[in-house]
Short mmCIF file of C-alpha atoms in Angstrom, two decimals:
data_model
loop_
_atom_site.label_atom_id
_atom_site.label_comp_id
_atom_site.label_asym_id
_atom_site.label_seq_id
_atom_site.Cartn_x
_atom_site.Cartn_y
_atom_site.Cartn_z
CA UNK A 1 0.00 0.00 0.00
CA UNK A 2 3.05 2.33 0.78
CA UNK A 3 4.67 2.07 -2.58
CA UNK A 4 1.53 2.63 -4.48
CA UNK A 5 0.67 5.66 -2.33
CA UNK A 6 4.16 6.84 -3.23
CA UNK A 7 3.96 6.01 -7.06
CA UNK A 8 0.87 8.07 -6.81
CA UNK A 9 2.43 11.05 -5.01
CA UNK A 10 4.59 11.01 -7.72
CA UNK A 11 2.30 11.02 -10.80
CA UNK A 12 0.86 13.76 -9.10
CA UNK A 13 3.82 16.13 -8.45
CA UNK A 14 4.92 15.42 -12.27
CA UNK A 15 1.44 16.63 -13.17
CA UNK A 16 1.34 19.64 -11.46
CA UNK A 17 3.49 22.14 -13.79
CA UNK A 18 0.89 21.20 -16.91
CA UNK A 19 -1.90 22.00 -14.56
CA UNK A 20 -0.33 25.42 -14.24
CA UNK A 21 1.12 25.90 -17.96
CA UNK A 22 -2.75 25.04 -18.93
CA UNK A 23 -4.02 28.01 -16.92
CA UNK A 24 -1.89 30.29 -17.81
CA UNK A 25 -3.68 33.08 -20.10
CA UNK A 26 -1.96 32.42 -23.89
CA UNK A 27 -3.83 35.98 -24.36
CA UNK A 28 -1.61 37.89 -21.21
CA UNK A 29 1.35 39.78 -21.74
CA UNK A 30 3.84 39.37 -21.95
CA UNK A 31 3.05 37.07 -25.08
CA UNK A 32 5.25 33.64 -25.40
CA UNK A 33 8.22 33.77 -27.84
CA UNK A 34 6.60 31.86 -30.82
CA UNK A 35 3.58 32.54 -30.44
CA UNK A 36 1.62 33.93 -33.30
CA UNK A 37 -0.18 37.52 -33.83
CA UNK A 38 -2.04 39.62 -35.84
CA UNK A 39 -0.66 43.58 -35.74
CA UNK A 40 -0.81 46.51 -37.72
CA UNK A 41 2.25 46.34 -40.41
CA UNK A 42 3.96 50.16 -39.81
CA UNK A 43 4.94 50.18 -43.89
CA UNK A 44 0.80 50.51 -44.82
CA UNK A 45 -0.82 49.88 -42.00
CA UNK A 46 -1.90 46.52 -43.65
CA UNK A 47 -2.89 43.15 -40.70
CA UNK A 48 -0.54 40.87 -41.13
CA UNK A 49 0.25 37.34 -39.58
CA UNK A 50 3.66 37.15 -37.67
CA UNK A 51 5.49 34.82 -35.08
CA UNK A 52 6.96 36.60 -31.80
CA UNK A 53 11.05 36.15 -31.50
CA UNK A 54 11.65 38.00 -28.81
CA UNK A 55 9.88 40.43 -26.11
CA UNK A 56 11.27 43.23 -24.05
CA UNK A 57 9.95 45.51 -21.44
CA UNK A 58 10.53 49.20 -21.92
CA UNK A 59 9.86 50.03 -18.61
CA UNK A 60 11.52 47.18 -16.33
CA UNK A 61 12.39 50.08 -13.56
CA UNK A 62 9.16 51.39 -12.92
CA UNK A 63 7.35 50.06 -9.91
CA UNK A 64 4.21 49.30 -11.45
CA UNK A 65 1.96 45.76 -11.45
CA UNK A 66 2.66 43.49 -13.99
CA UNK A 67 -0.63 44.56 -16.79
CA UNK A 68 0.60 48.07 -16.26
CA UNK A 69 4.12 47.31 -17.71
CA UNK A 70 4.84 48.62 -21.50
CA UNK A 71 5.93 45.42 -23.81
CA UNK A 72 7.52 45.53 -27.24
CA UNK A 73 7.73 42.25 -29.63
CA UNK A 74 10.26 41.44 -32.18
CA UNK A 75 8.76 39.50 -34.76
CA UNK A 76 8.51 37.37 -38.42
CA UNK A 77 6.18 38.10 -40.61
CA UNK A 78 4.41 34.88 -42.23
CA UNK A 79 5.74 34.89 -46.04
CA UNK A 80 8.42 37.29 -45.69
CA UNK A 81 12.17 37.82 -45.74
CA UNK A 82 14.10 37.85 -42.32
CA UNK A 83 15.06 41.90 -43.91
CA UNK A 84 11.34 42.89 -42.84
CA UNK A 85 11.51 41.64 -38.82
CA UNK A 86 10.79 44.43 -36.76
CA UNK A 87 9.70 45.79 -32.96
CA UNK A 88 6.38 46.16 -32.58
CA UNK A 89 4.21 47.68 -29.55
CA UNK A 90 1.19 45.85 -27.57
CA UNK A 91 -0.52 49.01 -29.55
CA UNK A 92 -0.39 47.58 -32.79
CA UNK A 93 -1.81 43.94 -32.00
CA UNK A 94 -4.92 43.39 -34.13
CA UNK A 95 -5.50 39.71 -33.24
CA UNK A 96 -4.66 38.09 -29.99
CA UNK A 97 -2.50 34.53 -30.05
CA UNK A 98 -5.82 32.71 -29.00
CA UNK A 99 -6.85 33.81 -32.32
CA UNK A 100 -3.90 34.48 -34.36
CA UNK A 101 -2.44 30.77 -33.91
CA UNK A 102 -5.76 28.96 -35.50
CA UNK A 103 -5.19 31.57 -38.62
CA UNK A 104 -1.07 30.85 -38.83
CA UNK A 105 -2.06 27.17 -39.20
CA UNK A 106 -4.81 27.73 -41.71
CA UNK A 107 -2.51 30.17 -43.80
CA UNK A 108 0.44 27.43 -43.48
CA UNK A 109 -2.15 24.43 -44.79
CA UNK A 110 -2.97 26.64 -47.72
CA UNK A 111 0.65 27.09 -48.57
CA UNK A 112 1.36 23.55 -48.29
CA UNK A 113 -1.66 22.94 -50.61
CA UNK A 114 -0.51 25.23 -53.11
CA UNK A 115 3.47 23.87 -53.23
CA UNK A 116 1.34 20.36 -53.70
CA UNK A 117 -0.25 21.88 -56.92
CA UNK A 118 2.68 23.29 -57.87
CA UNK A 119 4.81 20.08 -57.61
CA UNK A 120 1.94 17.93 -59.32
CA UNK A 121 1.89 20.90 -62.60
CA UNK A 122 5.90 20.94 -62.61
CA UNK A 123 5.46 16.70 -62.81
CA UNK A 124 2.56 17.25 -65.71
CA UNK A 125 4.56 19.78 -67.12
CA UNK A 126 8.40 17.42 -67.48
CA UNK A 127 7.10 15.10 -69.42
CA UNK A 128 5.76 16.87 -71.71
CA UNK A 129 7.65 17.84 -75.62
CA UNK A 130 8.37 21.20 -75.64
CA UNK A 131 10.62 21.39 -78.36
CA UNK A 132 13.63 19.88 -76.79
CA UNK A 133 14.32 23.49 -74.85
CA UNK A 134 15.06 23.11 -71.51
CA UNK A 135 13.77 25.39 -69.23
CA UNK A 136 14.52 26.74 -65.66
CA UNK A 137 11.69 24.41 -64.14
CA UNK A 138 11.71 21.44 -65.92
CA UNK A 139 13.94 18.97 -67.69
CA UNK A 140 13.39 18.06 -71.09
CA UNK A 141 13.57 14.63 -72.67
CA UNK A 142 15.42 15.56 -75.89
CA UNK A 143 15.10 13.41 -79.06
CA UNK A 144 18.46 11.01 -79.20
CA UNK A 145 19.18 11.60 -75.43
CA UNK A 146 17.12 8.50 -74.34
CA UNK A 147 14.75 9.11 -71.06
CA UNK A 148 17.71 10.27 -68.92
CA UNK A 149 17.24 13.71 -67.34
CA UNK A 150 20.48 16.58 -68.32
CA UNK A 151 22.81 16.62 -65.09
CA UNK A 152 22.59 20.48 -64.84
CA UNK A 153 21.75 21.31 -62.43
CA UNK A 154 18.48 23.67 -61.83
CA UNK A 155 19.03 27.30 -61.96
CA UNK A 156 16.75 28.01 -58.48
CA UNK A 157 18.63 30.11 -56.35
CA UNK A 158 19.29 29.15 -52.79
CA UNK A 159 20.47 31.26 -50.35
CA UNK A 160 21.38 29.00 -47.59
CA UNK A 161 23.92 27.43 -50.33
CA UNK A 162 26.65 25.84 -48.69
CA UNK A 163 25.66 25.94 -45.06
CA UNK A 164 24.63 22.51 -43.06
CA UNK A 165 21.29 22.65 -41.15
CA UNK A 166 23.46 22.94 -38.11
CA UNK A 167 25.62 26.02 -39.62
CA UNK A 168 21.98 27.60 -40.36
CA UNK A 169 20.95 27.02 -37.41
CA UNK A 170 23.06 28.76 -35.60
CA UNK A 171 23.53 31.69 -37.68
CA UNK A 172 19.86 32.17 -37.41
CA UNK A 173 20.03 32.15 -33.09
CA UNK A 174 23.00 34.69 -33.29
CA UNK A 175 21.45 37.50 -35.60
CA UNK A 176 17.46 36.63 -34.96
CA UNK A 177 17.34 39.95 -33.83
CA UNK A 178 18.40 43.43 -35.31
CA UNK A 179 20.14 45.72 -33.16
CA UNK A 180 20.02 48.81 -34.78
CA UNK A 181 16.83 49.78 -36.45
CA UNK A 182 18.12 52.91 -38.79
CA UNK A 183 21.16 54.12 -39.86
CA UNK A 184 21.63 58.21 -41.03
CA UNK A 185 24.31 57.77 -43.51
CA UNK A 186 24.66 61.62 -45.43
CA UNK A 187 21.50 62.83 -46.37
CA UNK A 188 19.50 59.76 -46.12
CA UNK A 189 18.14 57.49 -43.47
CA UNK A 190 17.68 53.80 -43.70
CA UNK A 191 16.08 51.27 -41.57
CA UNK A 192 18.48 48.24 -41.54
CA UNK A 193 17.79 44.72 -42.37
CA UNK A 194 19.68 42.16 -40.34
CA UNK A 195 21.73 41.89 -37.38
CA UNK A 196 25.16 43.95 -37.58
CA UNK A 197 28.47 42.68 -35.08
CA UNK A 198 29.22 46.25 -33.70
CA UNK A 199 30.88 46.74 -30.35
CA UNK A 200 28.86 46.32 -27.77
CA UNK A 201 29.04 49.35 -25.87
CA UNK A 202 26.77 50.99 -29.34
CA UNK A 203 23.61 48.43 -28.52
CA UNK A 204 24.03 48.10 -24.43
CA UNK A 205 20.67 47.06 -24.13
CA UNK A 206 20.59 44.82 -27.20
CA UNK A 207 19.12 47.56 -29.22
CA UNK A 208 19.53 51.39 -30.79
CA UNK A 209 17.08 52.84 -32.85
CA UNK A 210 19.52 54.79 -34.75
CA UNK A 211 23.41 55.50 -35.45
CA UNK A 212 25.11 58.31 -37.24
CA UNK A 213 28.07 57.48 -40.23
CA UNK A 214 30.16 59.57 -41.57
CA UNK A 215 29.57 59.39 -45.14
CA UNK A 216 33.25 59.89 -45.99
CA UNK A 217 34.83 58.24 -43.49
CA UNK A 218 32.63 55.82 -42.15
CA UNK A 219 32.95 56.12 -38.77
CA UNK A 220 29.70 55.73 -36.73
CA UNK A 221 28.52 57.58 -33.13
CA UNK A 222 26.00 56.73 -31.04
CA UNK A 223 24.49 60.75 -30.84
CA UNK A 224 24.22 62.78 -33.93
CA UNK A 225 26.17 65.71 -31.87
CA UNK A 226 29.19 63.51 -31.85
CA UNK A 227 29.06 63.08 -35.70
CA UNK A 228 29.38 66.94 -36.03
CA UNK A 229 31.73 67.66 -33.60
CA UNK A 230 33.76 65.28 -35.45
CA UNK A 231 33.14 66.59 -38.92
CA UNK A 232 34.09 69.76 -37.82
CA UNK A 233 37.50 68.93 -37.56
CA UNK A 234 37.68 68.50 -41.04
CA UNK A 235 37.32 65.07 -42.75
CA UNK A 236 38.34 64.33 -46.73
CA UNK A 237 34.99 64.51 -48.86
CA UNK A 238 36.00 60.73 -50.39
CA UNK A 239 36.53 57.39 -49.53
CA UNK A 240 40.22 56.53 -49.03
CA UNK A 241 42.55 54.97 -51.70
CA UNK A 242 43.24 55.51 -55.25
CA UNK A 243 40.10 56.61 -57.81
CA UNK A 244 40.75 54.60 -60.66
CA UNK A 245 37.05 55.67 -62.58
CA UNK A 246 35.22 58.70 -62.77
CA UNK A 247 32.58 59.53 -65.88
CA UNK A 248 29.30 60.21 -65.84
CA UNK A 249 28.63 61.47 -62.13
CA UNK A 250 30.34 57.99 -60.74
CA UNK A 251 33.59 57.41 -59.14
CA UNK A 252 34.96 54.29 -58.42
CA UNK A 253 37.81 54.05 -55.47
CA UNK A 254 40.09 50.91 -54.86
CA UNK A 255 40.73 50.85 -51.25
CA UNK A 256 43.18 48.10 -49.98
CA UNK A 257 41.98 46.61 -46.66
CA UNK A 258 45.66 46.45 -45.38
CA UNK A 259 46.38 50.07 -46.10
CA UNK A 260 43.21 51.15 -44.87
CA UNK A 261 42.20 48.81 -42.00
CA UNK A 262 39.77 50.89 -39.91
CA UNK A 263 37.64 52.26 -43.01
CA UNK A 264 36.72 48.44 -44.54
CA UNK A 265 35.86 47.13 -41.32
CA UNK A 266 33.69 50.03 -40.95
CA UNK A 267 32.19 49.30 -44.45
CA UNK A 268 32.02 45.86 -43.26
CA UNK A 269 29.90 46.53 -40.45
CA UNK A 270 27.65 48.95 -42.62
CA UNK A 271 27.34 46.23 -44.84
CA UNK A 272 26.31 43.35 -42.69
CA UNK A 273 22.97 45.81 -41.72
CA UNK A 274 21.46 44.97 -45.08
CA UNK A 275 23.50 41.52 -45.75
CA UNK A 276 22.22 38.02 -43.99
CA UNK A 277 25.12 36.03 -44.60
CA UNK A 278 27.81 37.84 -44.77
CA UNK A 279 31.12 36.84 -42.21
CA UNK A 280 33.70 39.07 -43.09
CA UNK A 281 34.32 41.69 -40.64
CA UNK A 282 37.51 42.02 -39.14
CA UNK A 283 40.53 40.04 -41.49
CA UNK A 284 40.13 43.02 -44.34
CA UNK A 285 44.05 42.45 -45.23
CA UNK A 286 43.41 40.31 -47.79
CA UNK A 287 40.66 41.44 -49.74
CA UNK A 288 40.03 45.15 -52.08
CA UNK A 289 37.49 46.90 -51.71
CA UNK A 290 36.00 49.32 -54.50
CA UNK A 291 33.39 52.08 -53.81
CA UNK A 292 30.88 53.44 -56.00
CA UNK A 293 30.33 57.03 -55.60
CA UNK A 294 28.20 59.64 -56.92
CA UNK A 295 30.26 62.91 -57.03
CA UNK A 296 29.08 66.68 -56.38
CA UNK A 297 30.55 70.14 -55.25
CA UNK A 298 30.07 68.54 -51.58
CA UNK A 299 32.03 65.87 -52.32
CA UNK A 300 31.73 62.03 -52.75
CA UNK A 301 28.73 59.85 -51.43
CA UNK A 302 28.81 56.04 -51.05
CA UNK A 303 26.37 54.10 -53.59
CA UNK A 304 27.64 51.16 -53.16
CA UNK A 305 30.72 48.56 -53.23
CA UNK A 306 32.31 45.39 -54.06
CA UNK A 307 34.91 43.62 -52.82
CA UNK A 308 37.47 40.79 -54.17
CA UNK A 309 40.68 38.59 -53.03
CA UNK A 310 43.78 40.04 -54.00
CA UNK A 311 44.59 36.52 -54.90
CA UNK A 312 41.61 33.77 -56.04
CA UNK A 313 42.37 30.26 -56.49
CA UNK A 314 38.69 29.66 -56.89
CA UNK A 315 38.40 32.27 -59.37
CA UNK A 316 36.69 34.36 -57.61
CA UNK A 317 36.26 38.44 -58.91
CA UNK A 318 33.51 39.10 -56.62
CA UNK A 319 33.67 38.03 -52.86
CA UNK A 320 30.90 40.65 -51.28
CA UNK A 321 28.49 43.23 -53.39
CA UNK A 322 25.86 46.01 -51.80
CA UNK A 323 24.02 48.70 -53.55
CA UNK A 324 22.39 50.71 -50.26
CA UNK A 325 18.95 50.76 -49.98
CA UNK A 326 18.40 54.04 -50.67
CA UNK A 327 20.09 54.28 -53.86
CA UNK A 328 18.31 50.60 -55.24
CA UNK A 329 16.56 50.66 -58.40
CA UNK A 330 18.86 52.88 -59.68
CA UNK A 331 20.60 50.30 -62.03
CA UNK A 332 23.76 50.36 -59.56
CA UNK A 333 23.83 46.96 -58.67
CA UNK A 334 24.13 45.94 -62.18
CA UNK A 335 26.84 48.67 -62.57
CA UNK A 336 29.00 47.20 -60.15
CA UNK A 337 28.40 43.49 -61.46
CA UNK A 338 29.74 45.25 -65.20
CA UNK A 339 32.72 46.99 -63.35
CA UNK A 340 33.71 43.61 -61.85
CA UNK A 341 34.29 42.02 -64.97
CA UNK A 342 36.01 44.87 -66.61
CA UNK A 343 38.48 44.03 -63.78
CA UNK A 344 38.54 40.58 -64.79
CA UNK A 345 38.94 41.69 -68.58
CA UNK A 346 41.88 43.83 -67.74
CA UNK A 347 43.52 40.98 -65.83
CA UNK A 348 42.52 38.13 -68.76
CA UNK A 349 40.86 36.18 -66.29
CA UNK A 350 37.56 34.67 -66.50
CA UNK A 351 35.75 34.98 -62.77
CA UNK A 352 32.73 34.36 -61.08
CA UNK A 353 31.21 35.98 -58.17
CA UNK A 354 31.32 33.93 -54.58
CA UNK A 355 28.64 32.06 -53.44
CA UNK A 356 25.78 32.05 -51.93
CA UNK A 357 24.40 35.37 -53.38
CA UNK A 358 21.77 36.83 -51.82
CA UNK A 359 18.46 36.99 -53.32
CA UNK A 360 18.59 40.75 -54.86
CA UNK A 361 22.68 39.75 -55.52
CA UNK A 362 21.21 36.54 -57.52
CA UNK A 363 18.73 38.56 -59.61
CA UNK A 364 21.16 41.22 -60.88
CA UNK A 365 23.77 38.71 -61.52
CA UNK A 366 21.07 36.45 -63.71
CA UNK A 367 20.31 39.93 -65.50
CA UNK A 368 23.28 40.55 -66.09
CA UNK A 369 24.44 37.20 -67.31
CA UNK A 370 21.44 36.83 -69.31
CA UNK A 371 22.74 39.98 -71.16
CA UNK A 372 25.62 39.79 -72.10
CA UNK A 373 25.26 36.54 -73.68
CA UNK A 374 22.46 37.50 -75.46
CA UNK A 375 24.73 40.45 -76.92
CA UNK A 376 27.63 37.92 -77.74
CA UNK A 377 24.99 35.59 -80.03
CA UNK A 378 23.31 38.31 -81.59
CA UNK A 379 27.33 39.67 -83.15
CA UNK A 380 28.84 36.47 -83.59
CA UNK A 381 28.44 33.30 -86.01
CA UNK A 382 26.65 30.87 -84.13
CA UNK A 383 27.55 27.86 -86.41
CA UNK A 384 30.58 27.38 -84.79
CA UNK A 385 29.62 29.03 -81.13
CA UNK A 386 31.09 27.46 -78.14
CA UNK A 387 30.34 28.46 -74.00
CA UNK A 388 33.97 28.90 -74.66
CA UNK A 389 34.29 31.42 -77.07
CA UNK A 390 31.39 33.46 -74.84
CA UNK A 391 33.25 32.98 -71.73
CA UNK A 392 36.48 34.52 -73.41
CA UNK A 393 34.96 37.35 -74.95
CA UNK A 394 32.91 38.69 -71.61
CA UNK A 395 34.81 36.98 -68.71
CA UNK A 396 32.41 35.35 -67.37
CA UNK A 397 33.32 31.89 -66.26
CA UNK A 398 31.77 28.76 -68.08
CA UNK A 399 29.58 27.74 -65.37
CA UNK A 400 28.07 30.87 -65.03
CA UNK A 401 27.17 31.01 -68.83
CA UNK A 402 25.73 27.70 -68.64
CA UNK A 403 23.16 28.80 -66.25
CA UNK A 404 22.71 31.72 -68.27
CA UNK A 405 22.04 29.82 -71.38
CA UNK A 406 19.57 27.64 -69.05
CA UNK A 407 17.94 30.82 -67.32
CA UNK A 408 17.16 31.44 -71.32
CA UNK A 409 15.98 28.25 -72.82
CA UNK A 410 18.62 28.22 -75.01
CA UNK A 411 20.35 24.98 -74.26
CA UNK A 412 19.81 21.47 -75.28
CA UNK A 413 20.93 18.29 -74.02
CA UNK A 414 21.60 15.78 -76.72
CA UNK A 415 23.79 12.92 -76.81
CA UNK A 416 25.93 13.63 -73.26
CA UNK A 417 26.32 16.91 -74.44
CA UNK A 418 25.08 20.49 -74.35
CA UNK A 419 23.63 21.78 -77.54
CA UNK A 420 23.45 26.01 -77.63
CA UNK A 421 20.26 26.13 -79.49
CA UNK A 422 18.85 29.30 -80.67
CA UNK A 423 15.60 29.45 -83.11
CA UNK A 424 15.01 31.86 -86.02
CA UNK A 425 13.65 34.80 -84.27
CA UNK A 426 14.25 33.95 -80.55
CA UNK A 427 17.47 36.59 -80.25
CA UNK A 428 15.43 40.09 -80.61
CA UNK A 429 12.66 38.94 -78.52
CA UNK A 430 15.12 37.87 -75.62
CA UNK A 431 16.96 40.88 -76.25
CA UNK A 432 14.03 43.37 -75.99
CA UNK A 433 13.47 41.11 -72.42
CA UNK A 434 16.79 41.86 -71.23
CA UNK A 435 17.96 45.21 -72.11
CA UNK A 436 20.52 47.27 -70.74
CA UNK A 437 19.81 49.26 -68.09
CA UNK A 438 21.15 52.32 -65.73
CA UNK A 439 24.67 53.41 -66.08
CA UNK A 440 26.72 52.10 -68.21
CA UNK A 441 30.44 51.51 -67.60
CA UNK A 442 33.25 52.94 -70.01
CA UNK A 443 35.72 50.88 -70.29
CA UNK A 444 38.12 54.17 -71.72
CA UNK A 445 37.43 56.13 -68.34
CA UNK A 446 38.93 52.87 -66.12
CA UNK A 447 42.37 53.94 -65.01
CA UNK A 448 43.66 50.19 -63.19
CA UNK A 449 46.66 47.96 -63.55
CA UNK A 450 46.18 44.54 -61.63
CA UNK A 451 47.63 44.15 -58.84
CA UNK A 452 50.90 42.35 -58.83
CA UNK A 453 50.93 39.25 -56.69
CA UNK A 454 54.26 36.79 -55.42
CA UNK A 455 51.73 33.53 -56.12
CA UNK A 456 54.05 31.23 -58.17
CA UNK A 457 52.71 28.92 -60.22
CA UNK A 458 50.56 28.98 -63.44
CA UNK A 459 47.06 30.86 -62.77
CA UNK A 460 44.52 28.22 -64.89
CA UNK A 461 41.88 31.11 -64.64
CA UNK A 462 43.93 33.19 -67.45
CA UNK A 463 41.82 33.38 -70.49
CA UNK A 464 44.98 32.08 -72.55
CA UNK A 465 45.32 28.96 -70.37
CA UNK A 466 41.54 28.27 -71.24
CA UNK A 467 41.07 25.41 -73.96
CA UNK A 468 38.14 25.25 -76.87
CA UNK A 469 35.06 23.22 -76.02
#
């Protein structure tokens, strides 16, 4: 009788914390981190479905009861990018988590049950003729190739590229939340998009809501007074390093990340505001950056930048790329993609740009791409075209035009081997699909000698060490 009065005893102690978790108010603040609401999106005042990250009180000193204290929510909205998490107030909940958590669930089984009816169309769809072009969704059974599917693979981009689920993982704990909401940066203002490593002593209590750059110098204060009691000294109105382009309103400045240590890891940390997976902040030796500028009587304002290896055994041209939000749209991005190559033109190297890209970074690039080897078709013979003989005359490295060629429906597999196929007509309409557009880079106005390097040994990314298809 003892031991069974005991085993019950115990049954009943282990039930008694889901007794209390059961009773506890979902609807009370302070709201449980993943939890799901309804609030008022800030941008256009839209309701929108989002999951609760994190929660902090903004007044944790006062001496008031627990429903009188003010709570803020960091959050993810449902079906968008981690760049649009914000800090909202108890003010701006619409819908409750009582309520909010049976709509999350409906809204997820609709998604499901749309990616089903996608899958089952993209099934249809592959084994269907279509000509023998292979497109970016589906893999075409080609007429001499048998029933096996092309080994290319499919141009989707993936942003997570390279990183294990644990790697993600992790990453995703460390910068879940952003720690400065806006940046002033010159004339403009930005609200930032991701998580940024700055000192501590900048975010003491895990979050700003704004810091002040220099726009030349790119050092950042905590207080806008600082910022002009530092200009005032007098500050050079341009990036450091040598300006090896100007034309058109647009500079370009090489900076080297030895010579100028403090200033890239300053860009660095700017950068990693509006960049998820970016890891480069504090080893800038090795690497150059180049800043795009626009250029008045004030002086010279940041656009954007790139940066690349001073040596690449991977090939790459391109390790980092940003166009700042407030100057997107602009055509920039693709500027700095075409300035990249004319690098890799003046060194006769074909180069490709490191991966992952981020999503905007993939776009441009497949623009880009797409582009210029549509221009190389439409001026050449294409009787006796080869990926080859594009990837010597625009520097772009083979793989690259591959998925380009893919991205277009202009390649066929037949027979183990790629086919370029283009049909009568198909040129001008791509063409008038992709055009160029923004600035243009002049190849005449880019004043640059590569760097010289003490690397021995032969370089097999030299477009002279490259062999015909």
């Amino acid at each position: 009788m003892t031991a069974t009065a005991d085993k019950k005893r115990k049954k009943e102690k282990k039930k008694e914390p889901v007794v209390e978790q059961e009773e506890k108010d979902e609807d009370e603040h302070p709201f449980s981190i993943g939890s799901h609401l309804v609030v008022e999106w800030a941008f256009d005042k839209s309701h929108r479905i989002c999951r609760v990250i994190e929660r902090m009180c903004e007044n944790p000193e006062d001496e008031v009861d627990e429903s009188q204290k003010r709570w803020q929510y960091y959050v993810h909205f449902v079906d968008f990018n981690r760049r649009m998490d914000d800090w909202v107030a108890s003010s701006q909940v619409v819908e409750l988590p009582s309520k909010a958590g049976p709509l999350a669930k409906e809204h997820e089984a609709q998604r499901q049950q749309l990616r089903e009816q996608q899958k089952e169309a993209d099934n249809a769809a592959g084994g269907e003729d279509d000509e023998g072009v292979r497109t970016r969704r589906k893999k075409t059974k080609v007429e001499g190739a048998g029933e096996e599917d092309a080994p290319l693979a499919e141009a989707e981009h993936d942003e997570h590229e390279g990183l294990d689920e644990a790697s993600l993982k992790e990453h995703e704990e460390v910068t879940k939340v952003k720690n400065i909401r806006t940046i002033e940066l010159g004339r403009h203002i930005m609200e930032t998009w991701y998580f940024s490593p700055f000192p501590k002593e900048y975010f003491p209590y895990g979050f700003v809501d704004r810091l002040y750059f220099c726009e030349y110098s790119l050092r950042f204060f905590s207080h806008r007074s600082e910022l002009v009691r530092y200009q005032s000294r007098g500050v050079d109105p341009h990036p450091p390093g040598d300006e090896i382009y100007r034309h058109a309103g647009l500079a370009m400045f090489e900076v080297d990340g030895a010579a100028n240590k403090e200033y890239c890891q300053n860009l660095c940390y700017l950068a990693k505001l509006f960049l998820d997976h970016k890891t480069l902040y504090y080893d800038v030796d090795p690497f150059l950056f180049y800043v795009l500028c626009e250029y008045d009587d004030r002086g010279y304002h940041p656009v954007g930048y790139f940066s690349k290896e001073k040596y690449s055994d991977v090939g790459y041209n391109l390790a980092c790329i940003l166009t700042l939000p407030c100057y997107q749209r602009k055509g920039y991005g693709r500027f700095i993609i075409a300035f990249s190559y004319e690098l890799s033109k003046k060194e006769m190297k074909v180069g490709s740009p490191e991966k992952p890209l981020s999503d905007l970074g993939a776009v441009s690039y497949r623009s880009y791409w797409a582009h210029e080897v549509l221009k190389v078709l439409a001026s050449s013979d294409l009787t006796n075209m080869s990926v080859m003989d594009i990837s010597k005359q625009t520097s772009i490295m083979s793989d690259d035009i591959i998925t380009a060629l893919q991205y277009l429906g202009l390649l066929r597999y037949v027979r183990n081997n790629y086919i370029i196929c283009v049909p009568p007509g198909i040129l001008t309409e791509l063409q008038e699909r992709h055009p160029a557009k923004g600035p243009q880079v002049d190849p005449e106005k880019l004043h640059w000698s590569p760097l010289i390097t003490d690397i021995k040994g032969k370089d097999k990314w030299l477009i002279k060490a490259k062999r015909p298809d």
